[in-house]
mmCIF file of C-alpha atoms and ligand atoms in Angstrom:
data_model
loop_
_atom_site.group_PDB
_atom_site.id
_atom_site.type_symbol
_atom_site.label_atom_id
_atom_site.label_comp_id
_atom_site.label_asym_id
_atom_site.label_seq_id
_atom_site.Cartn_x
_atom_site.Cartn_y
_atom_site.Cartn_z
ATOM 1 C CA UNK A 1 91.831 118.441 113.573
ATOM 2 C CA UNK A 2 93.740 118.918 110.294
ATOM 3 C CA UNK A 3 96.821 121.129 110.649
ATOM 4 C CA UNK A 4 98.589 122.557 107.700
ATOM 5 C CA UNK A 5 101.494 121.060 106.377
ATOM 6 C CA UNK A 6 104.922 122.070 107.412
ATOM 7 C CA UNK A 7 108.552 121.607 106.765
ATOM 8 C CA UNK A 8 109.572 118.121 107.786
ATOM 9 C CA UNK A 9 111.623 119.281 111.023
ATOM 10 C CA UNK A 10 108.368 120.736 112.329
ATOM 11 C CA UNK A 11 106.398 117.405 111.312
ATOM 12 C CA UNK A 12 108.735 115.386 113.172
ATOM 13 C CA UNK A 13 107.404 116.923 116.307
ATOM 14 C CA UNK A 14 103.859 117.723 115.350
ATOM 15 C CA UNK A 15 103.202 115.629 112.511
ATOM 16 C CA UNK A 16 99.457 113.834 112.633
ATOM 17 C CA UNK A 17 96.166 114.733 113.573
ATOM 18 C CA UNK A 18 96.041 117.186 116.808
ATOM 19 C CA UNK A 19 95.287 114.997 119.816
ATOM 20 C CA UNK A 20 94.806 116.572 123.391
ATOM 21 C CA UNK A 21 95.060 114.160 126.115
ATOM 22 C CA UNK A 22 94.509 117.027 129.412
ATOM 23 C CA UNK A 23 96.817 119.030 127.550
ATOM 24 C CA UNK A 24 99.550 116.176 128.047
ATOM 25 C CA UNK A 25 102.884 117.407 125.823
ATOM 26 C CA UNK A 26 103.930 114.181 125.533
ATOM 27 C CA UNK A 27 101.906 111.642 124.194
ATOM 28 C CA UNK A 28 100.366 109.323 127.301
ATOM 29 C CA UNK A 29 101.196 105.640 127.069
ATOM 30 C CA UNK A 30 98.043 103.364 126.739
ATOM 31 C CA UNK A 31 99.498 100.568 128.204
ATOM 32 C CA UNK A 32 96.273 98.383 127.675
ATOM 33 C CA UNK A 33 95.729 95.175 125.991
ATOM 34 C CA UNK A 34 91.626 95.579 125.252
ATOM 35 C CA UNK A 35 89.473 98.483 125.375
ATOM 36 C CA UNK A 36 85.847 97.870 126.752
ATOM 37 C CA UNK A 37 82.654 98.478 125.092
ATOM 38 C CA UNK A 38 79.552 100.513 126.420
ATOM 39 C CA UNK A 39 77.311 98.025 125.244
ATOM 40 C CA UNK A 40 77.442 94.600 123.157
ATOM 41 C CA UNK A 41 75.927 96.340 120.401
ATOM 42 C CA UNK A 42 79.062 99.101 120.469
ATOM 43 C CA UNK A 43 81.375 96.075 120.457
ATOM 44 C CA UNK A 44 79.565 94.318 117.512
ATOM 45 C CA UNK A 45 79.621 97.671 115.645
ATOM 46 C CA UNK A 46 83.174 98.156 116.204
ATOM 47 C CA UNK A 47 84.196 94.588 114.882
ATOM 48 C CA UNK A 48 81.942 95.238 111.637
ATOM 49 C CA UNK A 49 83.991 98.563 110.895
ATOM 50 C CA UNK A 50 80.613 100.488 111.271
ATOM 51 C CA UNK A 51 81.715 102.557 114.135
ATOM 52 C CA UNK A 52 85.737 104.316 115.076
ATOM 53 C CA UNK A 53 86.989 103.156 118.077
ATOM 54 C CA UNK A 54 89.488 100.691 119.704
ATOM 55 C CA UNK A 55 89.126 97.089 120.311
ATOM 56 C CA UNK A 56 91.883 95.503 121.332
ATOM 57 C CA UNK A 57 95.663 96.703 121.022
ATOM 58 C CA UNK A 58 96.869 93.864 118.359
ATOM 59 C CA UNK A 59 94.263 95.925 116.050
ATOM 60 C CA UNK A 60 95.225 99.471 116.976
ATOM 61 C CA UNK A 61 95.948 101.380 120.242
ATOM 62 C CA UNK A 62 95.969 105.032 120.249
ATOM 63 C CA UNK A 63 99.831 105.658 121.179
ATOM 64 C CA UNK A 64 100.773 103.626 118.563
ATOM 65 C CA UNK A 65 98.231 104.828 116.229
ATOM 66 C CA UNK A 66 100.210 108.560 117.059
ATOM 67 C CA UNK A 67 103.201 107.042 115.994
ATOM 68 C CA UNK A 68 101.560 105.375 112.530
ATOM 69 C CA UNK A 69 100.393 108.761 111.805
ATOM 70 C CA UNK A 70 103.594 110.417 112.052
ATOM 71 C CA UNK A 71 105.527 108.314 110.234
ATOM 72 C CA UNK A 72 102.712 108.452 107.608
ATOM 73 C CA UNK A 73 103.255 112.392 107.274
ATOM 74 C CA UNK A 74 106.843 112.378 107.537
ATOM 75 C CA UNK A 75 107.356 109.701 104.329
ATOM 76 C CA UNK A 76 104.565 111.727 102.682
ATOM 77 C CA UNK A 77 102.319 108.469 102.419
ATOM 78 C CA UNK A 78 98.649 107.669 103.438
ATOM 79 C CA UNK A 79 98.728 105.780 106.522
ATOM 80 C CA UNK A 80 101.541 103.894 108.532
ATOM 81 C CA UNK A 81 101.686 100.873 110.514
ATOM 82 C CA UNK A 82 104.133 99.930 113.462
ATOM 83 C CA UNK A 83 105.482 96.262 113.836
ATOM 84 C CA UNK A 84 107.521 94.553 116.432
ATOM 85 C CA UNK A 85 110.504 94.681 114.560
ATOM 86 C CA UNK A 86 112.487 95.795 111.294
ATOM 87 C CA UNK A 87 111.851 92.085 110.363
ATOM 88 C CA UNK A 88 107.940 91.818 111.358
ATOM 89 C CA UNK A 89 107.783 95.149 108.769
ATOM 90 C CA UNK A 90 109.713 93.622 105.985
ATOM 91 C CA UNK A 91 107.951 89.918 106.561
ATOM 92 C CA UNK A 92 104.271 91.403 106.752
ATOM 93 C CA UNK A 93 105.025 93.299 103.469
ATOM 94 C CA UNK A 94 106.619 90.498 101.629
ATOM 95 C CA UNK A 95 103.609 87.833 102.501
ATOM 96 C CA UNK A 96 101.152 90.451 101.850
ATOM 97 C CA UNK A 97 102.706 90.881 97.750
ATOM 98 C CA UNK A 98 103.352 87.312 97.040
ATOM 99 C CA UNK A 99 102.122 83.788 96.789
ATOM 100 C CA UNK A 100 103.523 80.304 95.580
ATOM 101 C CA UNK A 101 104.997 80.772 92.178
ATOM 102 C CA UNK A 102 105.745 84.497 92.459
ATOM 103 C CA UNK A 103 109.005 86.151 92.220
ATOM 104 C CA UNK A 104 110.482 89.009 94.057
ATOM 105 C CA UNK A 105 113.142 91.418 92.518
ATOM 106 C CA UNK A 106 115.658 92.342 94.925
ATOM 107 C CA UNK A 107 118.856 95.115 94.593
ATOM 108 C CA UNK A 108 122.119 93.462 94.785
ATOM 109 C CA UNK A 109 122.365 93.503 98.766
ATOM 110 C CA UNK A 110 120.075 93.295 101.345
ATOM 111 C CA UNK A 111 120.480 93.077 105.329
ATOM 112 C CA UNK A 112 121.004 89.472 106.343
ATOM 113 C CA UNK A 113 117.994 88.443 108.102
ATOM 114 C CA UNK A 114 116.068 89.606 104.737
ATOM 115 C CA UNK A 115 118.472 87.555 102.779
ATOM 116 C CA UNK A 116 117.484 84.611 105.246
ATOM 117 C CA UNK A 117 113.757 85.550 105.073
ATOM 118 C CA UNK A 118 113.968 85.175 101.060
ATOM 119 C CA UNK A 119 115.372 81.853 101.037
ATOM 120 C CA UNK A 120 113.181 80.775 103.514
ATOM 121 C CA UNK A 121 110.202 82.137 101.463
ATOM 122 C CA UNK A 122 111.788 80.201 98.161
ATOM 123 C CA UNK A 123 112.450 76.856 99.976
ATOM 124 C CA UNK A 124 109.002 76.502 101.728
ATOM 125 C CA UNK A 125 106.730 78.386 99.310
ATOM 126 C CA UNK A 126 108.299 78.590 96.122
ATOM 127 C CA UNK A 127 108.487 82.329 96.082
ATOM 128 C CA UNK A 128 111.567 83.135 93.995
ATOM 129 C CA UNK A 129 113.949 86.102 94.092
ATOM 130 C CA UNK A 130 116.866 87.506 91.935
ATOM 131 C CA UNK A 131 119.310 90.182 92.626
ATOM 132 C CA UNK A 132 120.020 93.100 90.265
ATOM 133 C CA UNK A 133 122.665 95.994 90.487
ATOM 134 C CA UNK A 134 119.354 98.130 88.842
ATOM 135 C CA UNK A 135 122.077 100.686 87.403
ATOM 136 C CA UNK A 136 119.521 101.450 84.416
ATOM 137 C CA UNK A 137 116.080 100.938 83.590
ATOM 138 C CA UNK A 138 116.972 98.128 81.306
ATOM 139 C CA UNK A 139 118.775 96.242 84.118
ATOM 140 C CA UNK A 140 115.447 96.395 86.083
ATOM 141 C CA UNK A 141 113.305 95.597 83.060
ATOM 142 C CA UNK A 142 115.328 92.731 82.075
ATOM 143 C CA UNK A 143 114.447 90.663 85.405
ATOM 144 C CA UNK A 144 110.777 91.567 85.687
ATOM 145 C CA UNK A 145 109.039 88.292 84.577
ATOM 146 C CA UNK A 146 105.251 88.098 84.351
ATOM 147 C CA UNK A 147 105.895 86.187 87.883
ATOM 148 C CA UNK A 148 107.280 89.505 89.283
ATOM 149 C CA UNK A 149 104.812 90.625 92.161
ATOM 150 C CA UNK A 150 107.385 92.964 94.284
ATOM 151 C CA UNK A 151 110.437 94.918 93.763
ATOM 152 C CA UNK A 152 112.354 95.082 96.815
ATOM 153 C CA UNK A 153 115.712 97.349 97.612
ATOM 154 C CA UNK A 154 117.624 98.646 100.203
ATOM 155 C CA UNK A 155 119.595 102.153 99.203
ATOM 156 C CA UNK A 156 121.828 102.581 100.339
ATOM 157 C CA UNK A 157 122.527 98.895 100.486
ATOM 158 C CA UNK A 158 123.431 97.171 104.036
ATOM 159 C CA UNK A 159 126.534 96.880 104.381
ATOM 160 C CA UNK A 160 128.163 97.996 101.059
ATOM 161 C CA UNK A 161 126.408 101.321 101.053
ATOM 162 C CA UNK A 162 125.711 101.060 97.436
ATOM 163 C CA UNK A 163 123.001 103.801 95.996
ATOM 164 C CA UNK A 164 120.123 102.680 93.910
ATOM 165 C CA UNK A 165 118.549 105.428 91.647
ATOM 166 C CA UNK A 166 114.964 105.172 93.221
ATOM 167 C CA UNK A 167 113.632 107.252 90.112
ATOM 168 C CA UNK A 168 114.796 104.597 87.664
ATOM 169 C CA UNK A 169 113.398 101.540 89.517
ATOM 170 C CA UNK A 170 109.955 103.131 89.885
ATOM 171 C CA UNK A 171 109.980 103.880 86.314
ATOM 172 C CA UNK A 172 110.945 100.720 85.005
ATOM 173 C CA UNK A 173 108.701 98.764 87.514
ATOM 174 C CA UNK A 174 105.807 100.967 86.852
ATOM 175 C CA UNK A 175 105.505 99.657 83.162
ATOM 176 C CA UNK A 176 104.943 96.441 84.504
ATOM 177 C CA UNK A 177 102.369 97.552 87.366
ATOM 178 C CA UNK A 178 104.934 96.245 89.891
ATOM 179 C CA UNK A 179 105.059 97.710 93.318
ATOM 180 C CA UNK A 180 108.452 99.033 94.315
ATOM 181 C CA UNK A 181 109.231 98.277 98.325
ATOM 182 C CA UNK A 182 111.966 100.572 99.785
ATOM 183 C CA UNK A 183 113.572 99.855 102.926
ATOM 184 C CA UNK A 184 114.747 103.330 103.914
ATOM 185 C CA UNK A 185 115.984 102.564 107.189
ATOM 186 C CA UNK A 186 119.966 103.940 106.676
ATOM 187 C CA UNK A 187 118.343 107.350 105.537
ATOM 188 C CA UNK A 188 115.092 107.952 107.482
ATOM 189 C CA UNK A 189 112.581 110.285 105.800
ATOM 190 C CA UNK A 190 114.673 113.282 106.735
ATOM 191 C CA UNK A 191 117.504 112.288 104.014
ATOM 192 C CA UNK A 192 115.245 110.642 101.514
ATOM 193 C CA UNK A 193 111.767 109.914 100.612
ATOM 194 C CA UNK A 194 111.132 107.237 98.375
ATOM 195 C CA UNK A 195 107.465 107.750 97.717
ATOM 196 C CA UNK A 196 108.077 111.248 96.107
ATOM 197 C CA UNK A 197 110.217 109.252 93.508
ATOM 198 C CA UNK A 198 107.445 107.104 92.350
ATOM 199 C CA UNK A 199 108.280 104.185 94.837
ATOM 200 C CA UNK A 200 104.858 102.817 96.598
ATOM 201 C CA UNK A 201 105.766 101.311 99.923
ATOM 202 C CA UNK A 202 108.396 102.306 102.629
ATOM 203 C CA UNK A 203 110.037 100.102 105.252
ATOM 204 C CA UNK A 204 112.128 100.898 108.602
ATOM 205 C CA UNK A 205 113.528 99.119 110.879
ATOM 206 C CA UNK A 206 112.982 102.233 113.416
ATOM 207 C CA UNK A 207 115.618 100.176 115.952
ATOM 208 C CA UNK A 208 117.870 102.259 114.266
ATOM 209 C CA UNK A 209 118.212 106.232 113.560
ATOM 210 C CA UNK A 210 113.958 106.296 114.449
ATOM 211 C CA UNK A 211 114.740 105.558 117.888
ATOM 212 C CA UNK A 212 118.176 106.658 117.806
ATOM 213 C CA UNK A 213 118.976 105.650 121.007
ATOM 214 C CA UNK A 214 119.713 101.823 121.061
ATOM 215 C CA UNK A 215 116.695 100.819 123.233
ATOM 216 C CA UNK A 216 114.033 99.889 120.788
ATOM 217 C CA UNK A 217 113.166 97.002 118.357
ATOM 218 C CA UNK A 218 110.531 98.337 116.096
ATOM 219 C CA UNK A 219 109.328 98.505 112.403
ATOM 220 C CA UNK A 220 107.594 100.731 110.498
ATOM 221 C CA UNK A 221 105.582 100.466 107.073
ATOM 222 C CA UNK A 222 104.017 103.479 105.177
ATOM 223 C CA UNK A 223 101.977 103.221 101.643
ATOM 224 C CA UNK A 224 98.928 103.849 100.165
ATOM 225 C CA UNK A 225 95.363 103.478 101.893
ATOM 226 C CA UNK A 226 94.031 100.645 100.330
ATOM 227 C CA UNK A 227 97.491 98.444 100.573
ATOM 228 C CA UNK A 228 97.657 99.672 104.217
ATOM 229 C CA UNK A 229 94.307 98.636 105.373
ATOM 230 C CA UNK A 230 94.918 95.139 103.691
ATOM 231 C CA UNK A 231 97.809 94.816 105.354
ATOM 232 C CA UNK A 232 96.520 95.600 108.695
ATOM 233 C CA UNK A 233 93.636 93.536 108.741
ATOM 234 C CA UNK A 234 95.337 90.663 107.505
ATOM 235 C CA UNK A 235 99.074 90.465 107.747
ATOM 236 C CA UNK A 236 99.154 92.612 110.992
ATOM 237 C CA UNK A 237 96.395 91.519 112.697
ATOM 238 C CA UNK A 238 96.817 87.945 111.725
ATOM 239 C CA UNK A 239 100.417 87.231 111.888
ATOM 240 C CA UNK A 240 100.510 89.648 114.977
ATOM 241 C CA UNK A 241 103.777 91.310 114.962
ATOM 242 C CA UNK A 242 102.727 94.706 116.687
ATOM 243 C CA UNK A 243 104.360 97.384 118.512
ATOM 244 C CA UNK A 244 103.957 97.805 122.165
ATOM 245 C CA UNK A 245 102.548 101.009 123.289
ATOM 246 C CA UNK A 246 105.677 101.831 125.072
ATOM 247 C CA UNK A 247 108.041 101.400 122.606
ATOM 248 C CA UNK A 248 105.824 103.416 120.189
ATOM 249 C CA UNK A 249 105.915 106.360 123.044
ATOM 250 C CA UNK A 250 109.956 106.029 122.468
ATOM 251 C CA UNK A 251 109.953 106.111 118.955
ATOM 252 C CA UNK A 252 107.397 109.137 119.171
ATOM 253 C CA UNK A 253 110.420 110.962 121.510
ATOM 254 C CA UNK A 254 113.186 109.538 118.881
ATOM 255 C CA UNK A 255 111.538 111.496 116.057
ATOM 256 C CA UNK A 256 111.255 114.625 118.043
ATOM 257 C CA UNK A 257 115.219 114.917 117.369
ATOM 258 C CA UNK A 258 115.875 112.769 114.315
ATOM 259 C CA UNK A 259 116.587 115.723 111.969
ATOM 260 C CA UNK A 260 118.942 117.176 114.512
ATOM 261 C CA UNK A 261 120.914 113.938 114.934
ATOM 262 C CA UNK A 262 120.850 112.817 111.048
ATOM 263 C CA UNK A 263 122.656 116.377 110.663
ATOM 264 C CA UNK A 264 125.217 115.317 113.033
ATOM 265 C CA UNK A 265 125.435 111.853 112.085
ATOM 266 C CA UNK A 266 125.964 112.986 108.473
ATOM 267 C CA UNK A 267 128.693 115.591 109.412
ATOM 268 C CA UNK A 268 130.811 113.080 111.385
ATOM 269 C CA UNK A 269 130.200 110.441 109.029
ATOM 270 C CA UNK A 270 131.636 112.810 106.088
ATOM 271 C CA UNK A 271 134.567 113.800 108.455
ATOM 272 C CA UNK A 272 135.508 110.150 109.038
ATOM 273 C CA UNK A 273 135.049 109.228 105.399
ATOM 274 C CA UNK A 274 137.141 111.739 104.107
ATOM 275 C CA UNK A 275 139.964 110.812 106.807
ATOM 276 C CA UNK A 276 139.698 106.847 105.922
ATOM 277 C CA UNK A 277 140.069 107.701 102.506
ATOM 278 C CA UNK A 278 143.511 109.545 102.598
ATOM 279 C CA UNK A 279 144.784 106.685 104.943
ATOM 280 C CA UNK A 280 147.394 104.239 103.456
ATOM 281 C CA UNK A 281 145.926 101.263 105.182
ATOM 282 C CA UNK A 282 142.746 101.643 103.691
ATOM 283 C CA UNK A 283 141.986 100.304 100.405
ATOM 284 C CA UNK A 284 138.400 101.668 99.616
ATOM 285 C CA UNK A 285 135.734 103.726 101.628
ATOM 286 C CA UNK A 286 132.242 103.109 100.477
ATOM 287 C CA UNK A 287 129.759 106.773 101.539
ATOM 288 C CA UNK A 288 126.934 107.995 99.289
ATOM 289 C CA UNK A 289 128.035 110.783 97.170
ATOM 290 C CA UNK A 290 125.815 113.310 97.943
ATOM 291 C CA UNK A 291 128.440 115.974 97.176
ATOM 292 C CA UNK A 292 128.276 114.957 93.475
ATOM 293 C CA UNK A 293 125.265 116.801 92.640
ATOM 294 C CA UNK A 294 124.426 114.741 89.450
ATOM 295 C CA UNK A 295 124.384 111.378 91.087
ATOM 296 C CA UNK A 296 121.604 108.995 92.278
ATOM 297 C CA UNK A 297 122.813 109.895 96.019
ATOM 298 C CA UNK A 298 123.026 114.047 95.236
ATOM 299 C CA UNK A 299 119.540 114.015 93.663
ATOM 300 C CA UNK A 300 117.796 111.456 96.285
ATOM 301 C CA UNK A 301 119.389 111.996 99.499
ATOM 302 C CA UNK A 302 119.368 115.123 101.613
ATOM 303 C CA UNK A 303 123.041 113.970 102.996
ATOM 304 C CA UNK A 304 124.838 110.952 103.281
ATOM 305 C CA UNK A 305 123.744 109.664 106.501
ATOM 306 C CA UNK A 306 125.549 108.165 109.566
ATOM 307 C CA UNK A 307 127.003 104.318 107.929
ATOM 308 C CA UNK A 308 130.392 104.531 106.320
ATOM 309 C CA UNK A 309 132.168 100.927 105.394
ATOM 310 C CA UNK A 310 135.740 100.227 104.278
ATOM 311 C CA UNK A 311 138.096 97.848 103.262
ATOM 312 C CA UNK A 312 141.292 97.742 105.105
ATOM 313 C CA UNK A 313 144.077 96.087 102.966
ATOM 314 C CA UNK A 314 144.793 92.459 104.472
ATOM 315 C CA UNK A 315 141.770 90.254 104.969
ATOM 316 C CA UNK A 316 139.505 89.115 107.835
ATOM 317 C CA UNK A 317 142.459 88.667 110.540
ATOM 318 C CA UNK A 318 143.603 92.181 109.612
ATOM 319 C CA UNK A 319 140.073 93.652 110.013
ATOM 320 C CA UNK A 320 139.374 91.755 113.482
ATOM 321 C CA UNK A 321 142.653 93.089 114.758
ATOM 322 C CA UNK A 322 141.899 96.430 113.853
ATOM 323 C CA UNK A 323 138.312 96.287 115.153
ATOM 324 C CA UNK A 324 139.811 94.994 118.703
ATOM 325 C CA UNK A 325 142.204 97.543 118.884
ATOM 326 C CA UNK A 326 139.677 100.420 119.105
ATOM 327 C CA UNK A 327 139.138 101.829 122.654
ATOM 328 C CA UNK A 328 135.780 103.412 123.055
ATOM 329 C CA UNK A 329 134.243 102.494 119.550
ATOM 330 C CA UNK A 330 131.742 99.631 120.559
ATOM 331 C CA UNK A 331 131.869 96.387 118.566
ATOM 332 C CA UNK A 332 128.101 95.720 118.065
ATOM 333 C CA UNK A 333 125.670 95.220 115.176
ATOM 334 C CA UNK A 334 122.973 97.594 115.108
ATOM 335 C CA UNK A 335 123.045 101.401 113.762
ATOM 336 C CA UNK A 336 121.882 104.696 114.361
ATOM 337 C CA UNK A 337 122.475 105.048 117.906
ATOM 338 C CA UNK A 338 124.290 107.897 119.589
ATOM 339 C CA UNK A 339 127.345 105.354 120.080
ATOM 340 C CA UNK A 340 129.672 104.887 117.542
ATOM 341 C CA UNK A 341 129.377 100.880 116.735
ATOM 342 C CA UNK A 342 131.708 99.033 114.345
ATOM 343 C CA UNK A 343 131.101 95.368 112.893
ATOM 344 C CA UNK A 344 132.486 92.864 110.523
ATOM 345 C CA UNK A 345 129.581 91.929 108.084
ATOM 346 C CA UNK A 346 130.908 88.769 106.487
ATOM 347 C CA UNK A 347 130.914 87.288 110.064
ATOM 348 C CA UNK A 348 128.285 88.873 111.837
ATOM 349 C CA UNK A 349 125.065 90.580 109.960
ATOM 350 C CA UNK A 350 125.423 88.942 106.775
ATOM 351 C CA UNK A 351 127.296 85.837 107.850
ATOM 352 C CA UNK A 352 124.022 84.101 107.099
ATOM 353 C CA UNK A 353 124.381 84.864 103.408
ATOM 354 C CA UNK A 354 126.516 82.090 101.390
ATOM 355 C CA UNK A 355 130.163 83.102 100.684
ATOM 356 C CA UNK A 356 129.594 83.147 96.946
ATOM 357 C CA UNK A 357 126.594 85.471 97.014
ATOM 358 C CA UNK A 358 128.430 87.598 99.623
ATOM 359 C CA UNK A 359 131.219 87.973 97.007
ATOM 360 C CA UNK A 360 128.615 89.165 94.475
ATOM 361 C CA UNK A 361 127.152 91.761 96.808
ATOM 362 C CA UNK A 362 130.671 93.343 97.428
ATOM 363 C CA UNK A 363 130.718 91.938 101.241
ATOM 364 C CA UNK A 364 134.509 91.085 101.218
ATOM 365 C CA UNK A 365 136.240 89.604 104.238
ATOM 366 C CA UNK A 366 137.977 93.006 104.758
ATOM 367 C CA UNK A 367 135.043 94.713 104.661
ATOM 368 C CA UNK A 368 134.257 96.845 107.928
ATOM 369 C CA UNK A 369 130.943 98.705 108.888
ATOM 370 C CA UNK A 370 131.032 101.509 111.065
ATOM 371 C CA UNK A 371 127.941 103.610 112.349
ATOM 372 C CA UNK A 372 129.088 106.874 113.045
ATOM 373 C CA UNK A 373 127.467 108.301 116.286
ATOM 374 C CA UNK A 374 126.899 111.455 117.803
ATOM 375 C CA UNK A 375 130.673 112.079 119.653
ATOM 376 C CA UNK A 376 133.095 114.520 118.585
ATOM 377 C CA UNK A 377 134.285 113.746 115.290
ATOM 378 C CA UNK A 378 138.010 114.144 116.358
ATOM 379 C CA UNK A 379 137.433 111.656 118.971
ATOM 380 C CA UNK A 380 136.119 108.948 116.627
ATOM 381 C CA UNK A 381 138.852 109.634 114.459
ATOM 382 C CA UNK A 382 141.546 109.448 117.075
ATOM 383 C CA UNK A 383 139.892 106.097 117.853
ATOM 384 C CA UNK A 384 140.268 104.905 114.329
ATOM 385 C CA UNK A 385 143.583 106.603 113.873
ATOM 386 C CA UNK A 386 145.295 104.978 116.788
ATOM 387 C CA UNK A 387 143.689 101.138 116.174
ATOM 388 C CA UNK A 388 145.264 101.719 112.282
ATOM 389 C CA UNK A 389 148.518 102.868 113.512
ATOM 390 C CA UNK A 390 150.017 99.508 114.449
HETATM 391 N N1 LCS B 401 115.939 96.561 107.227
HETATM 392 C C1 LCS B 401 117.407 97.084 107.302
HETATM 393 C C2 LCS B 401 118.283 97.879 106.347
HETATM 394 C C3 LCS B 401 118.258 96.518 108.470
HETATM 395 O O1 LCS B 401 119.411 96.939 108.574
HETATM 396 C C4 LCS B 401 117.629 95.996 109.472
HETATM 397 C C5 LCS B 401 118.331 95.383 110.761
HETATM 398 C C6 LCS B 401 116.371 95.457 109.344
HETATM 399 C C7 LCS B 401 115.747 95.386 108.260
HETATM 400 C C8 LCS B 401 115.995 94.322 110.267
HETATM 401 O O2 LCS B 401 115.380 95.446 111.426
HETATM 402 P P1 LCS B 401 115.116 94.896 112.912
HETATM 403 O O3 LCS B 401 114.205 93.665 112.938
HETATM 404 O O4 LCS B 401 116.220 94.311 113.486
HETATM 405 O O5 LCS B 401 114.277 95.978 113.721
HETATM 406 N N2 LCS B 401 119.837 95.778 110.586
HETATM 407 C C9 LCS B 401 120.430 95.346 111.487
HETATM 408 C C10 LCS B 401 122.178 95.527 111.303
HETATM 409 O O6 LCS B 401 122.873 95.848 110.431
HETATM 410 N N3 LCS B 401 122.738 95.452 112.576
HETATM 411 O O7 LCS B 401 121.789 94.632 113.331
HETATM 412 C C11 LCS B 401 120.415 94.581 112.966
#
């Protein structure tokens, strides 16, 4: 049964076709690898695509489907697919959009493993890539060649928190018929909806805010029906990085509180960003300027999200000493969890990026990335403040 479209807070909880399994409020976990057919002919019809129905969990599963339908509604796309990790989602999409000799145009900064994947694709398959600041349409156009088959961006960029104007990128890429893929991990559809800005495909590491509890590794993709069907029947099915039903269930649970958590992550992070900015040991703070209405962040983001990056005076040693002095803030990669997490990108998430590239991307040795959690903002600040006060 199709439901009338509701506001996003409601869709977090109800989005997608209504499913009634014996009145169960929580989605049942279909913890099964395969599905039996009532006859050989039925099996044949399902494999031929002539009949709806499940076959084998790598090709689809009701719990996973409930999640895929929900994320499609939330992003305002036609279809969603779930993957075993954010990287499984990123690699499936990039493989789907490229072949040997093609070129990928990227934001000037990407998660370290995405950078690693691009390097591997270049070395093994001659699928090249280049980076652009993408501050103007002209800057995007300049690097689109007749070999460019995909524009791939993060905004805000991990870990520098620089914001890219989605409308500028979508407009320039459209002129050349090149699809724009947006890794929307840092924002989630609650804070930013790239498809509404003219972009074509959205990716998530659902490991982060969508799960929200630091207990799942997962990825999601949303796009138009034609592309997503192709992705499902080829890169997802045949490479096989699918999500387990239990992990899909955890994500459905996480989604129910996503909007509430994102509001608190954002308000806590804004407090911490402001306090950091006025501390004498802090040289620079990077946090999306959503308070400037007429800026890319102000136009496309509902709020700034939970990640703050900053540079301390000094270098790597001072940054590491500061991190080691924290008390309850945990030293860990990942982000989007209830716990505040801190990490040093140059030696952790982005250590695989060569030093000269890190410099071009703005990942200095003094850059620190904080994923502001859901604890009391005062407690978070006190921990940071005492670690800075030496
Ligand atoms: N995209 C972005 C923007 C990410 O931050 C990450 C992981 C991924 C994709 C990959 O997702 P995964 O396969 O881990 O689900 N980012 C991490 C980070 O910044 N720290 O640890 C992981």
